[in-house]
Tab-separated table of C-alpha atoms and ligand atoms in Angstrom:
chain	number	residue	atom	x	y	z
A	1400	MET	CA	-76.730	-18.233	182.109
A	1401	PHE	CA	-76.127	-20.871	179.469
A	1402	GLN	CA	-75.080	-20.616	175.660
A	1403	SER	CA	-76.594	-22.832	173.083
A	1404	GLN	CA	-73.527	-23.780	171.059
A	1405	LEU	CA	-73.737	-27.418	170.068
A	1406	SER	CA	-72.401	-27.944	166.669
A	1407	SER	CA	-75.294	-30.316	165.806
A	1408	ARG	CA	-79.015	-30.023	166.110
A	1409	HIS	CA	-79.342	-33.796	166.930
A	1410	LEU	CA	-77.538	-36.095	169.322
A	1411	LEU	CA	-77.067	-39.184	167.147
A	1412	GLY	CA	-73.861	-40.525	168.735
A	1413	ILE	CA	-70.633	-39.348	170.420
A	1414	LYS	CA	-68.824	-40.091	167.141
A	1415	TYR	CA	-70.557	-37.109	165.567
A	1416	ILE	CA	-69.784	-34.455	168.128
A	1417	SER	CA	-66.613	-32.670	169.090
A	1418	ARG	CA	-64.568	-32.513	172.318
A	1419	GLU	CA	-65.855	-28.880	172.761
A	1420	ASP	CA	-69.609	-30.160	172.348
A	1421	ILE	CA	-68.806	-32.762	175.035
A	1422	GLU	CA	-67.254	-30.266	177.338
A	1423	LEU	CA	-70.199	-27.756	176.877
A	1424	ILE	CA	-72.591	-30.520	177.802
A	1425	LEU	CA	-70.609	-31.528	180.876
A	1426	ASP	CA	-70.160	-27.943	182.017
A	1427	THR	CA	-73.869	-27.218	181.494
A	1428	ALA	CA	-74.711	-30.386	183.336
A	1429	ALA	CA	-72.737	-29.183	186.340
A	1430	GLU	CA	-74.983	-26.182	186.545
A	1431	PHE	CA	-78.080	-28.390	186.291
A	1432	LYS	CA	-76.840	-30.654	189.022
A	1433	GLU	CA	-76.863	-27.708	191.368
A	1434	VAL	CA	-80.341	-26.838	190.257
A	1435	ILE	CA	-81.769	-30.339	190.775
A	1436	ASN	CA	-80.277	-30.439	194.326
A	1437	ARG	CA	-82.198	-27.259	195.314
A	1438	PRO	CA	-85.639	-27.659	197.190
A	1439	VAL	CA	-87.289	-26.259	194.117
A	1440	LYS	CA	-85.881	-28.428	191.257
A	1441	LYS	CA	-87.752	-26.892	188.226
A	1442	VAL	CA	-86.682	-24.302	185.909
A	1443	PRO	CA	-88.755	-22.808	183.093
A	1444	SER	CA	-86.063	-23.231	180.330
A	1445	LEU	CA	-88.165	-25.613	178.080
A	1446	ARG	CA	-91.574	-24.106	178.678
A	1447	ASP	CA	-93.619	-24.429	175.415
A	1448	VAL	CA	-91.238	-27.200	174.096
A	1449	THR	CA	-92.920	-30.626	173.631
A	1450	ILE	CA	-90.928	-33.793	173.753
A	1451	ALA	CA	-91.814	-37.257	172.749
A	1452	ASN	CA	-89.990	-40.237	174.452
A	1453	VAL	CA	-90.320	-43.034	171.886
A	1454	PHE	CA	-89.056	-46.353	173.206
A	1455	PHE	CA	-89.092	-49.354	171.034
A	1456	GLU	CA	-86.886	-51.332	173.717
A	1457	ASN	CA	-87.098	-51.798	177.415
A	1458	SER	CA	-85.566	-49.255	179.624
A	1459	THR	CA	-85.663	-48.200	183.290
A	1460	ARG	CA	-82.819	-45.646	183.916
A	1461	THR	CA	-82.664	-43.887	180.524
A	1462	ARG	CA	-86.486	-43.465	180.185
A	1463	ILE	CA	-87.176	-42.207	183.675
A	1464	SER	CA	-84.027	-40.009	183.570
A	1465	PHE	CA	-85.160	-38.313	180.284
A	1466	GLU	CA	-88.622	-37.806	181.614
A	1467	LEU	CA	-87.405	-36.278	184.926
A	1468	ALA	CA	-84.995	-34.165	182.940
A	1469	GLU	CA	-87.688	-32.895	180.692
A	1470	ARG	CA	-90.156	-32.244	183.461
A	1471	ARG	CA	-87.535	-30.344	185.599
A	1472	LEU	CA	-86.967	-28.093	182.504
A	1473	SER	CA	-90.802	-27.526	182.301
A	1474	ALA	CA	-91.265	-29.194	178.882
A	1475	ASP	CA	-94.510	-30.923	177.916
A	1476	VAL	CA	-93.832	-34.629	177.782
A	1477	VAL	CA	-95.514	-37.468	175.933
A	1478	ASN	CA	-94.399	-41.104	176.345
A	1479	PHE	CA	-94.670	-43.771	173.627
A	1480	SER	CA	-93.898	-47.401	174.200
A	1481	ALA	CA	-93.839	-49.809	171.144
A	1482	SER	CA	-95.476	-52.673	173.052
A	1483	SER	CA	-98.631	-50.815	173.701
A	1484	SER	CA	-98.768	-48.956	170.228
A	1485	SER	CA	-99.957	-49.526	166.716
A	1486	VAL	CA	-96.497	-50.775	165.831
A	1487	SER	CA	-97.794	-54.283	166.683
A	1488	LYS	CA	-100.352	-53.621	163.946
A	1489	GLY	CA	-97.646	-53.210	161.373
A	1490	GLU	CA	-97.049	-49.366	161.296
A	1491	THR	CA	-93.413	-48.294	160.047
A	1492	LEU	CA	-91.030	-46.324	162.139
A	1493	LEU	CA	-91.335	-43.318	159.932
A	1494	ASP	CA	-95.207	-43.353	159.931
A	1495	THR	CA	-95.193	-43.741	163.720
A	1496	VAL	CA	-92.834	-40.847	164.352
A	1497	ASN	CA	-94.539	-38.587	161.698
A	1498	ASN	CA	-97.993	-39.156	163.386
A	1499	ILE	CA	-96.414	-38.205	166.689
A	1500	LEU	CA	-94.883	-35.138	165.183
A	1501	ALA	CA	-98.074	-34.081	163.612
A	1502	MET	CA	-99.264	-33.481	167.205
A	1503	LYS	CA	-96.659	-30.642	167.235
A	1504	VAL	CA	-93.811	-32.436	168.892
A	1505	ASP	CA	-90.427	-30.436	168.874
A	1506	MET	CA	-87.963	-33.140	170.021
A	1507	VAL	CA	-87.815	-36.959	169.890
A	1508	VAL	CA	-85.887	-38.953	172.344
A	1509	MET	CA	-85.768	-42.556	170.929
A	1510	ARG	CA	-84.506	-45.955	171.877
A	1511	HIS	CA	-84.681	-48.403	168.997
A	1512	PRO	CA	-83.089	-51.936	168.480
A	1513	ALA	CA	-81.831	-51.097	164.882
A	1514	PRO	CA	-78.447	-49.370	164.709
A	1515	GLY	CA	-78.778	-46.240	162.627
A	1516	ALA	CA	-82.546	-45.885	163.219
A	1517	HIS	CA	-81.897	-42.338	164.537
A	1518	HIS	CA	-79.776	-41.345	161.379
A	1519	PHE	CA	-82.639	-42.659	159.221
A	1520	LEU	CA	-85.206	-40.416	161.098
A	1521	SER	CA	-82.866	-37.410	161.117
A	1522	ARG	CA	-83.077	-37.426	157.218
A	1523	HIS	CA	-86.767	-37.540	157.148
A	1524	ILE	CA	-88.098	-35.394	160.010
A	1525	ASP	CA	-87.695	-31.873	161.266
A	1526	ALA	CA	-87.617	-32.427	165.078
A	1527	ASN	CA	-84.432	-32.596	167.058
A	1528	ILE	CA	-83.632	-36.246	167.610
A	1529	ILE	CA	-81.697	-37.632	170.695
A	1530	ASN	CA	-80.433	-41.190	170.629
A	1531	ALA	CA	-81.329	-42.965	173.794
A	1532	GLY	CA	-79.693	-46.237	172.591
A	1533	ASP	CA	-79.779	-47.819	169.148
A	1534	GLY	CA	-79.066	-51.603	169.191
A	1535	THR	CA	-75.469	-52.388	169.588
A	1536	HIS	CA	-74.344	-49.088	168.097
A	1537	GLU	CA	-74.342	-45.953	170.368
A	1538	HIS	CA	-75.796	-44.796	173.703
A	1539	PRO	CA	-74.547	-41.259	173.745
A	1540	THR	CA	-76.151	-39.829	176.933
A	1541	GLN	CA	-74.812	-42.876	178.895
A	1542	ALA	CA	-71.273	-42.069	177.752
A	1543	LEU	CA	-71.820	-38.390	178.734
A	1544	LEU	CA	-73.038	-39.192	182.213
A	1545	ASP	CA	-70.187	-41.629	182.615
A	1546	ALA	CA	-67.607	-38.996	181.646
A	1547	TYR	CA	-69.378	-36.538	184.046
A	1548	SER	CA	-69.215	-39.095	186.860
A	1549	ILE	CA	-65.457	-39.727	186.296
A	1550	ARG	CA	-64.747	-36.000	186.165
A	1551	GLU	CA	-66.754	-35.402	189.294
A	1552	LYS	CA	-64.956	-38.179	191.236
A	1553	LEU	CA	-61.419	-37.722	190.002
A	1554	GLY	CA	-61.363	-34.109	189.013
A	1555	THR	CA	-60.588	-34.751	185.142
A	1556	VAL	CA	-60.953	-37.466	182.468
A	1557	GLU	CA	-57.814	-36.402	180.653
A	1558	GLY	CA	-54.979	-38.770	181.413
A	1559	LYS	CA	-56.985	-41.341	183.373
A	1560	ASN	CA	-56.816	-44.995	182.757
A	1561	VAL	CA	-60.336	-46.351	182.049
A	1562	LEU	CA	-61.026	-49.991	181.752
A	1563	ILE	CA	-64.166	-51.275	180.110
A	1564	VAL	CA	-64.924	-54.915	181.167
A	1565	GLY	CA	-67.370	-57.343	179.685
A	1566	ASP	CA	-69.437	-57.872	176.624
A	1567	ILE	CA	-67.829	-55.310	174.318
A	1568	LEU	CA	-69.157	-56.914	171.176
A	1569	HIS	CA	-72.898	-56.154	171.962
A	1570	SER	CA	-72.401	-52.993	173.864
A	1571	ARG	CA	-73.516	-49.554	172.703
A	1572	VAL	CA	-72.221	-48.220	176.025
A	1573	ALA	CA	-68.754	-49.459	175.324
A	1574	LEU	CA	-68.776	-47.851	171.845
A	1575	SER	CA	-69.900	-44.491	172.981
A	1576	ASN	CA	-67.692	-44.579	176.028
A	1577	ILE	CA	-64.773	-45.336	173.718
A	1578	PHE	CA	-65.473	-42.304	171.484
A	1579	CYS	CA	-66.228	-40.006	174.496
A	1580	LEU	CA	-63.114	-40.960	176.662
A	1581	ASN	CA	-60.756	-40.751	173.583
A	1582	LYS	CA	-62.042	-37.262	172.732
A	1583	LEU	CA	-61.631	-36.204	176.353
A	1584	GLY	CA	-57.898	-37.515	176.498
A	1585	ALA	CA	-58.361	-40.611	178.611
A	1586	LYS	CA	-56.472	-43.880	177.972
A	1587	VAL	CA	-58.942	-46.789	177.354
A	1588	LYS	CA	-58.508	-50.490	177.687
A	1589	VAL	CA	-61.114	-53.237	177.190
A	1590	CYS	CA	-61.125	-56.600	178.960
A	1591	GLY	CA	-63.230	-59.671	178.363
A	1592	PRO	CA	-63.390	-63.118	176.682
A	1593	PRO	CA	-61.828	-63.038	173.229
A	1594	THR	CA	-65.305	-63.945	171.689
A	1595	LEU	CA	-66.882	-60.800	173.147
A	1596	ILE	CA	-64.070	-58.429	172.001
A	1597	PRO	CA	-64.559	-57.333	168.347
A	1598	LYS	CA	-61.475	-57.542	166.181
A	1599	TYR	CA	-61.880	-53.964	165.030
A	1600	ILE	CA	-61.706	-52.519	168.459
A	1601	THR	CA	-57.969	-51.572	168.362
A	1602	SER	CA	-58.697	-49.501	165.251
A	1603	LEU	CA	-60.688	-47.230	167.660
A	1604	GLY	CA	-57.554	-46.380	169.641
A	1605	VAL	CA	-57.993	-48.737	172.709
A	1606	GLU	CA	-55.886	-51.570	174.050
A	1607	VAL	CA	-57.061	-55.118	174.720
A	1608	GLU	CA	-56.142	-57.094	177.874
A	1609	HIS	CA	-57.764	-60.527	178.515
A	1610	ASP	CA	-56.439	-60.856	182.039
A	1611	ILE	CA	-58.861	-59.213	184.447
A	1612	ARG	CA	-56.092	-58.862	187.199
A	1613	LYS	CA	-53.601	-57.039	184.868
A	1614	ALA	CA	-56.289	-54.865	183.493
A	1615	LEU	CA	-57.360	-53.881	187.059
A	1616	GLU	CA	-53.926	-53.209	188.127
A	1617	TRP	CA	-53.516	-50.726	185.147
A	1618	CYS	CA	-56.787	-48.799	185.595
A	1619	ASP	CA	-58.072	-45.819	187.617
A	1620	VAL	CA	-61.660	-46.560	186.747
A	1621	ALA	CA	-63.356	-49.813	185.883
A	1622	ASN	CA	-66.646	-49.573	184.035
A	1623	VAL	CA	-68.230	-52.997	184.322
A	1624	LEU	CA	-70.803	-54.156	181.565
A	1625	ARG	CA	-73.289	-56.990	181.678
A	1626	ILE	CA	-73.413	-59.908	179.254
A	1627	GLN	CA	-76.080	-59.042	176.900
A	1628	LEU	CA	-77.677	-62.477	176.514
A	1629	GLU	CA	-80.782	-61.032	174.705
A	1630	ARG	CA	-78.459	-59.951	171.840
A	1631	GLN	CA	-76.479	-63.252	171.486
A	1632	ASP	CA	-77.702	-65.443	168.635
A	1633	ILE	CA	-74.865	-67.984	169.244
A	1634	ARG	CA	-73.045	-68.940	172.528
A	1635	TYR	CA	-70.051	-66.749	172.942
A	1636	ILE	CA	-69.173	-68.014	176.470
A	1637	PRO	CA	-69.590	-71.540	177.901
A	1638	SER	CA	-71.706	-70.302	180.896
A	1639	LEU	CA	-72.443	-67.224	183.057
A	1640	ARG	CA	-70.797	-69.180	185.962
A	1641	GLU	CA	-67.566	-69.566	183.878
A	1642	TYR	CA	-67.696	-65.914	182.887
A	1643	SER	CA	-67.976	-64.865	186.496
A	1644	LEU	CA	-65.021	-67.038	187.471
A	1645	TYR	CA	-62.719	-65.443	184.965
A	1646	TYR	CA	-64.006	-61.870	184.582
A	1647	GLY	CA	-66.395	-61.208	187.513
A	1648	ILE	CA	-65.148	-58.445	189.870
A	1649	ASN	CA	-65.575	-58.980	193.702
A	1650	LYS	CA	-64.202	-57.593	196.847
A	1651	ALA	CA	-61.567	-60.257	197.354
A	1652	LEU	CA	-60.043	-59.587	193.806
A	1653	LEU	CA	-60.097	-55.761	194.353
A	1654	ASP	CA	-58.596	-56.180	197.922
A	1655	SER	CA	-55.791	-58.187	196.354
A	1656	ILE	CA	-54.816	-55.253	194.232
A	1657	ASN	CA	-53.331	-52.411	196.107
A	1658	LYS	CA	-55.129	-49.681	194.306
A	1659	ASP	CA	-58.045	-47.430	194.648
A	1660	ILE	CA	-60.371	-48.146	191.662
A	1661	VAL	CA	-63.532	-46.382	190.963
A	1662	ILE	CA	-66.206	-48.950	189.957
A	1663	MET	CA	-68.943	-47.893	187.526
A	1664	HIS	CA	-71.745	-49.916	185.881
A	1665	PRO	CA	-74.303	-48.389	183.414
A	1666	GLY	CA	-77.035	-50.919	184.699
A	1667	PRO	CA	-78.913	-53.135	184.790
A	1668	ILE	CA	-76.427	-55.134	186.943
A	1669	ASN	CA	-76.479	-58.989	186.815
A	1670	ARG	CA	-75.375	-59.300	190.518
A	1671	GLY	CA	-72.985	-62.174	191.096
A	1672	VAL	CA	-72.196	-62.406	187.360
A	1673	GLU	CA	-70.108	-59.448	186.273
A	1674	LEU	CA	-70.177	-57.661	189.608
A	1675	ALA	CA	-70.565	-58.968	193.097
A	1676	SER	CA	-72.870	-57.101	195.663
A	1677	ASP	CA	-69.796	-56.547	197.942
A	1678	VAL	CA	-68.495	-54.254	195.307
A	1679	ALA	CA	-71.597	-52.889	193.680
A	1680	ASP	CA	-72.864	-51.677	197.107
A	1681	SER	CA	-69.423	-50.558	198.441
A	1682	GLY	CA	-67.738	-47.174	198.776
A	1683	ARG	CA	-65.800	-48.120	195.716
A	1684	SER	CA	-68.855	-47.987	193.583
A	1685	ILE	CA	-70.311	-44.706	192.074
A	1686	ILE	CA	-73.143	-46.444	190.334
A	1687	LEU	CA	-75.947	-44.485	191.957
A	1688	ASP	CA	-74.057	-41.296	191.339
A	1689	GLN	CA	-74.005	-42.168	187.636
A	1690	VAL	CA	-77.929	-42.535	187.914
A	1691	GLU	CA	-78.251	-39.131	189.619
A	1692	ASN	CA	-75.733	-37.454	187.108
A	1693	GLY	CA	-77.885	-38.864	184.258
A	1694	VAL	CA	-80.725	-36.415	184.991
A	1695	ALA	CA	-78.435	-33.398	185.005
A	1696	VAL	CA	-76.594	-34.527	181.867
A	1697	ARG	CA	-79.869	-35.175	179.995
A	1698	MET	CA	-81.151	-31.710	181.158
A	1699	ALA	CA	-78.049	-30.211	179.583
A	1700	VAL	CA	-78.452	-32.139	176.372
A	1701	LEU	CA	-82.187	-31.199	176.036
A	1702	TYR	CA	-81.491	-27.582	176.936
A	1703	LEU	CA	-78.655	-27.090	174.521
A	1704	LEU	CA	-80.455	-28.895	171.600
A	1705	ALA	CA	-83.668	-26.987	172.317
A	1706	GLY	CA	-81.668	-23.773	171.447
A	1707	LYS	CA	-81.937	-25.264	167.958
A	1708	VAL	CA	-85.548	-26.144	167.775
A	1709	GLY	CA	-86.995	-25.229	164.362
B	3268	LIG	N1	-78.151	-47.791	181.347
B	3268	LIG	C1	-79.217	-48.055	180.615
B	3268	LIG	O1	-79.306	-47.757	179.526
B	3268	LIG	O2	-80.207	-48.553	181.462
B	3268	LIG	P1	-81.729	-48.807	180.849
B	3268	LIG	O3	-81.624	-49.923	179.860
B	3268	LIG	O4	-82.507	-49.200	182.187
B	3268	LIG	O5	-82.201	-47.499	180.339
């Protein structure tokens, strides 16, 4: 049914894969979405493949989504959490992963706070590596599921105006989305306080708009990001209340703009800060569709990379 044709044996970031790779993943995900909506959701595709989910940072959606994707492909799954591991006794990343691999693991899904941790591992170990988020760098499967969700809702990504609102400076979701949307032919604009928009951003082929109303009037899709207080060593904004006043998206603001705008959010949502509940829980929002699509997209990534195991 499927072809294993990805150009890389790892998924380290969207920057390193082609438009053809992305389209193959999205097309394969569409097949898997049909599978996971059947009464019998499991397929034997990854029987005898062992996958370790190695998480050095907290996660709800990505971790559960990968585990479900792996189990629905009939893979053997082991879960590792840094907080309950020997990392707290001083073990290095490479030693930790090599010990896991010594137990005959074929693929590693990893989230790590250090940008580039996956690149480092890919130079030292044989298993396929999937980046489930590396610090402020990339979150490739989030961008893929976001692109899938836009395509599902609007028919195509090409030519659509996609706005990314919020803490662009600290967001791996923003960076992976920019690479992915650019490769798929969307137009991308970012919006947020000047302190949370990195100066290099226009060199990635995106425009900047600081006025949220103008930005919303322009877009077909608004992908709303949270303020990442846990990554801020200095104060980039005076207060969350002020951020919400100037950049928060609520029903009254959207109603005052005569346009159908698809609202997305990668989660976790800070309700009442970047997004009001009267939008997050409305028909404009496809947030839970994103979560559902995440399983199908991750099944596609695992399936296609597993064709390159060994
Ligand atoms: N979107 C996302 O990465 O969510 P988690 O941090 O819960 O995995």
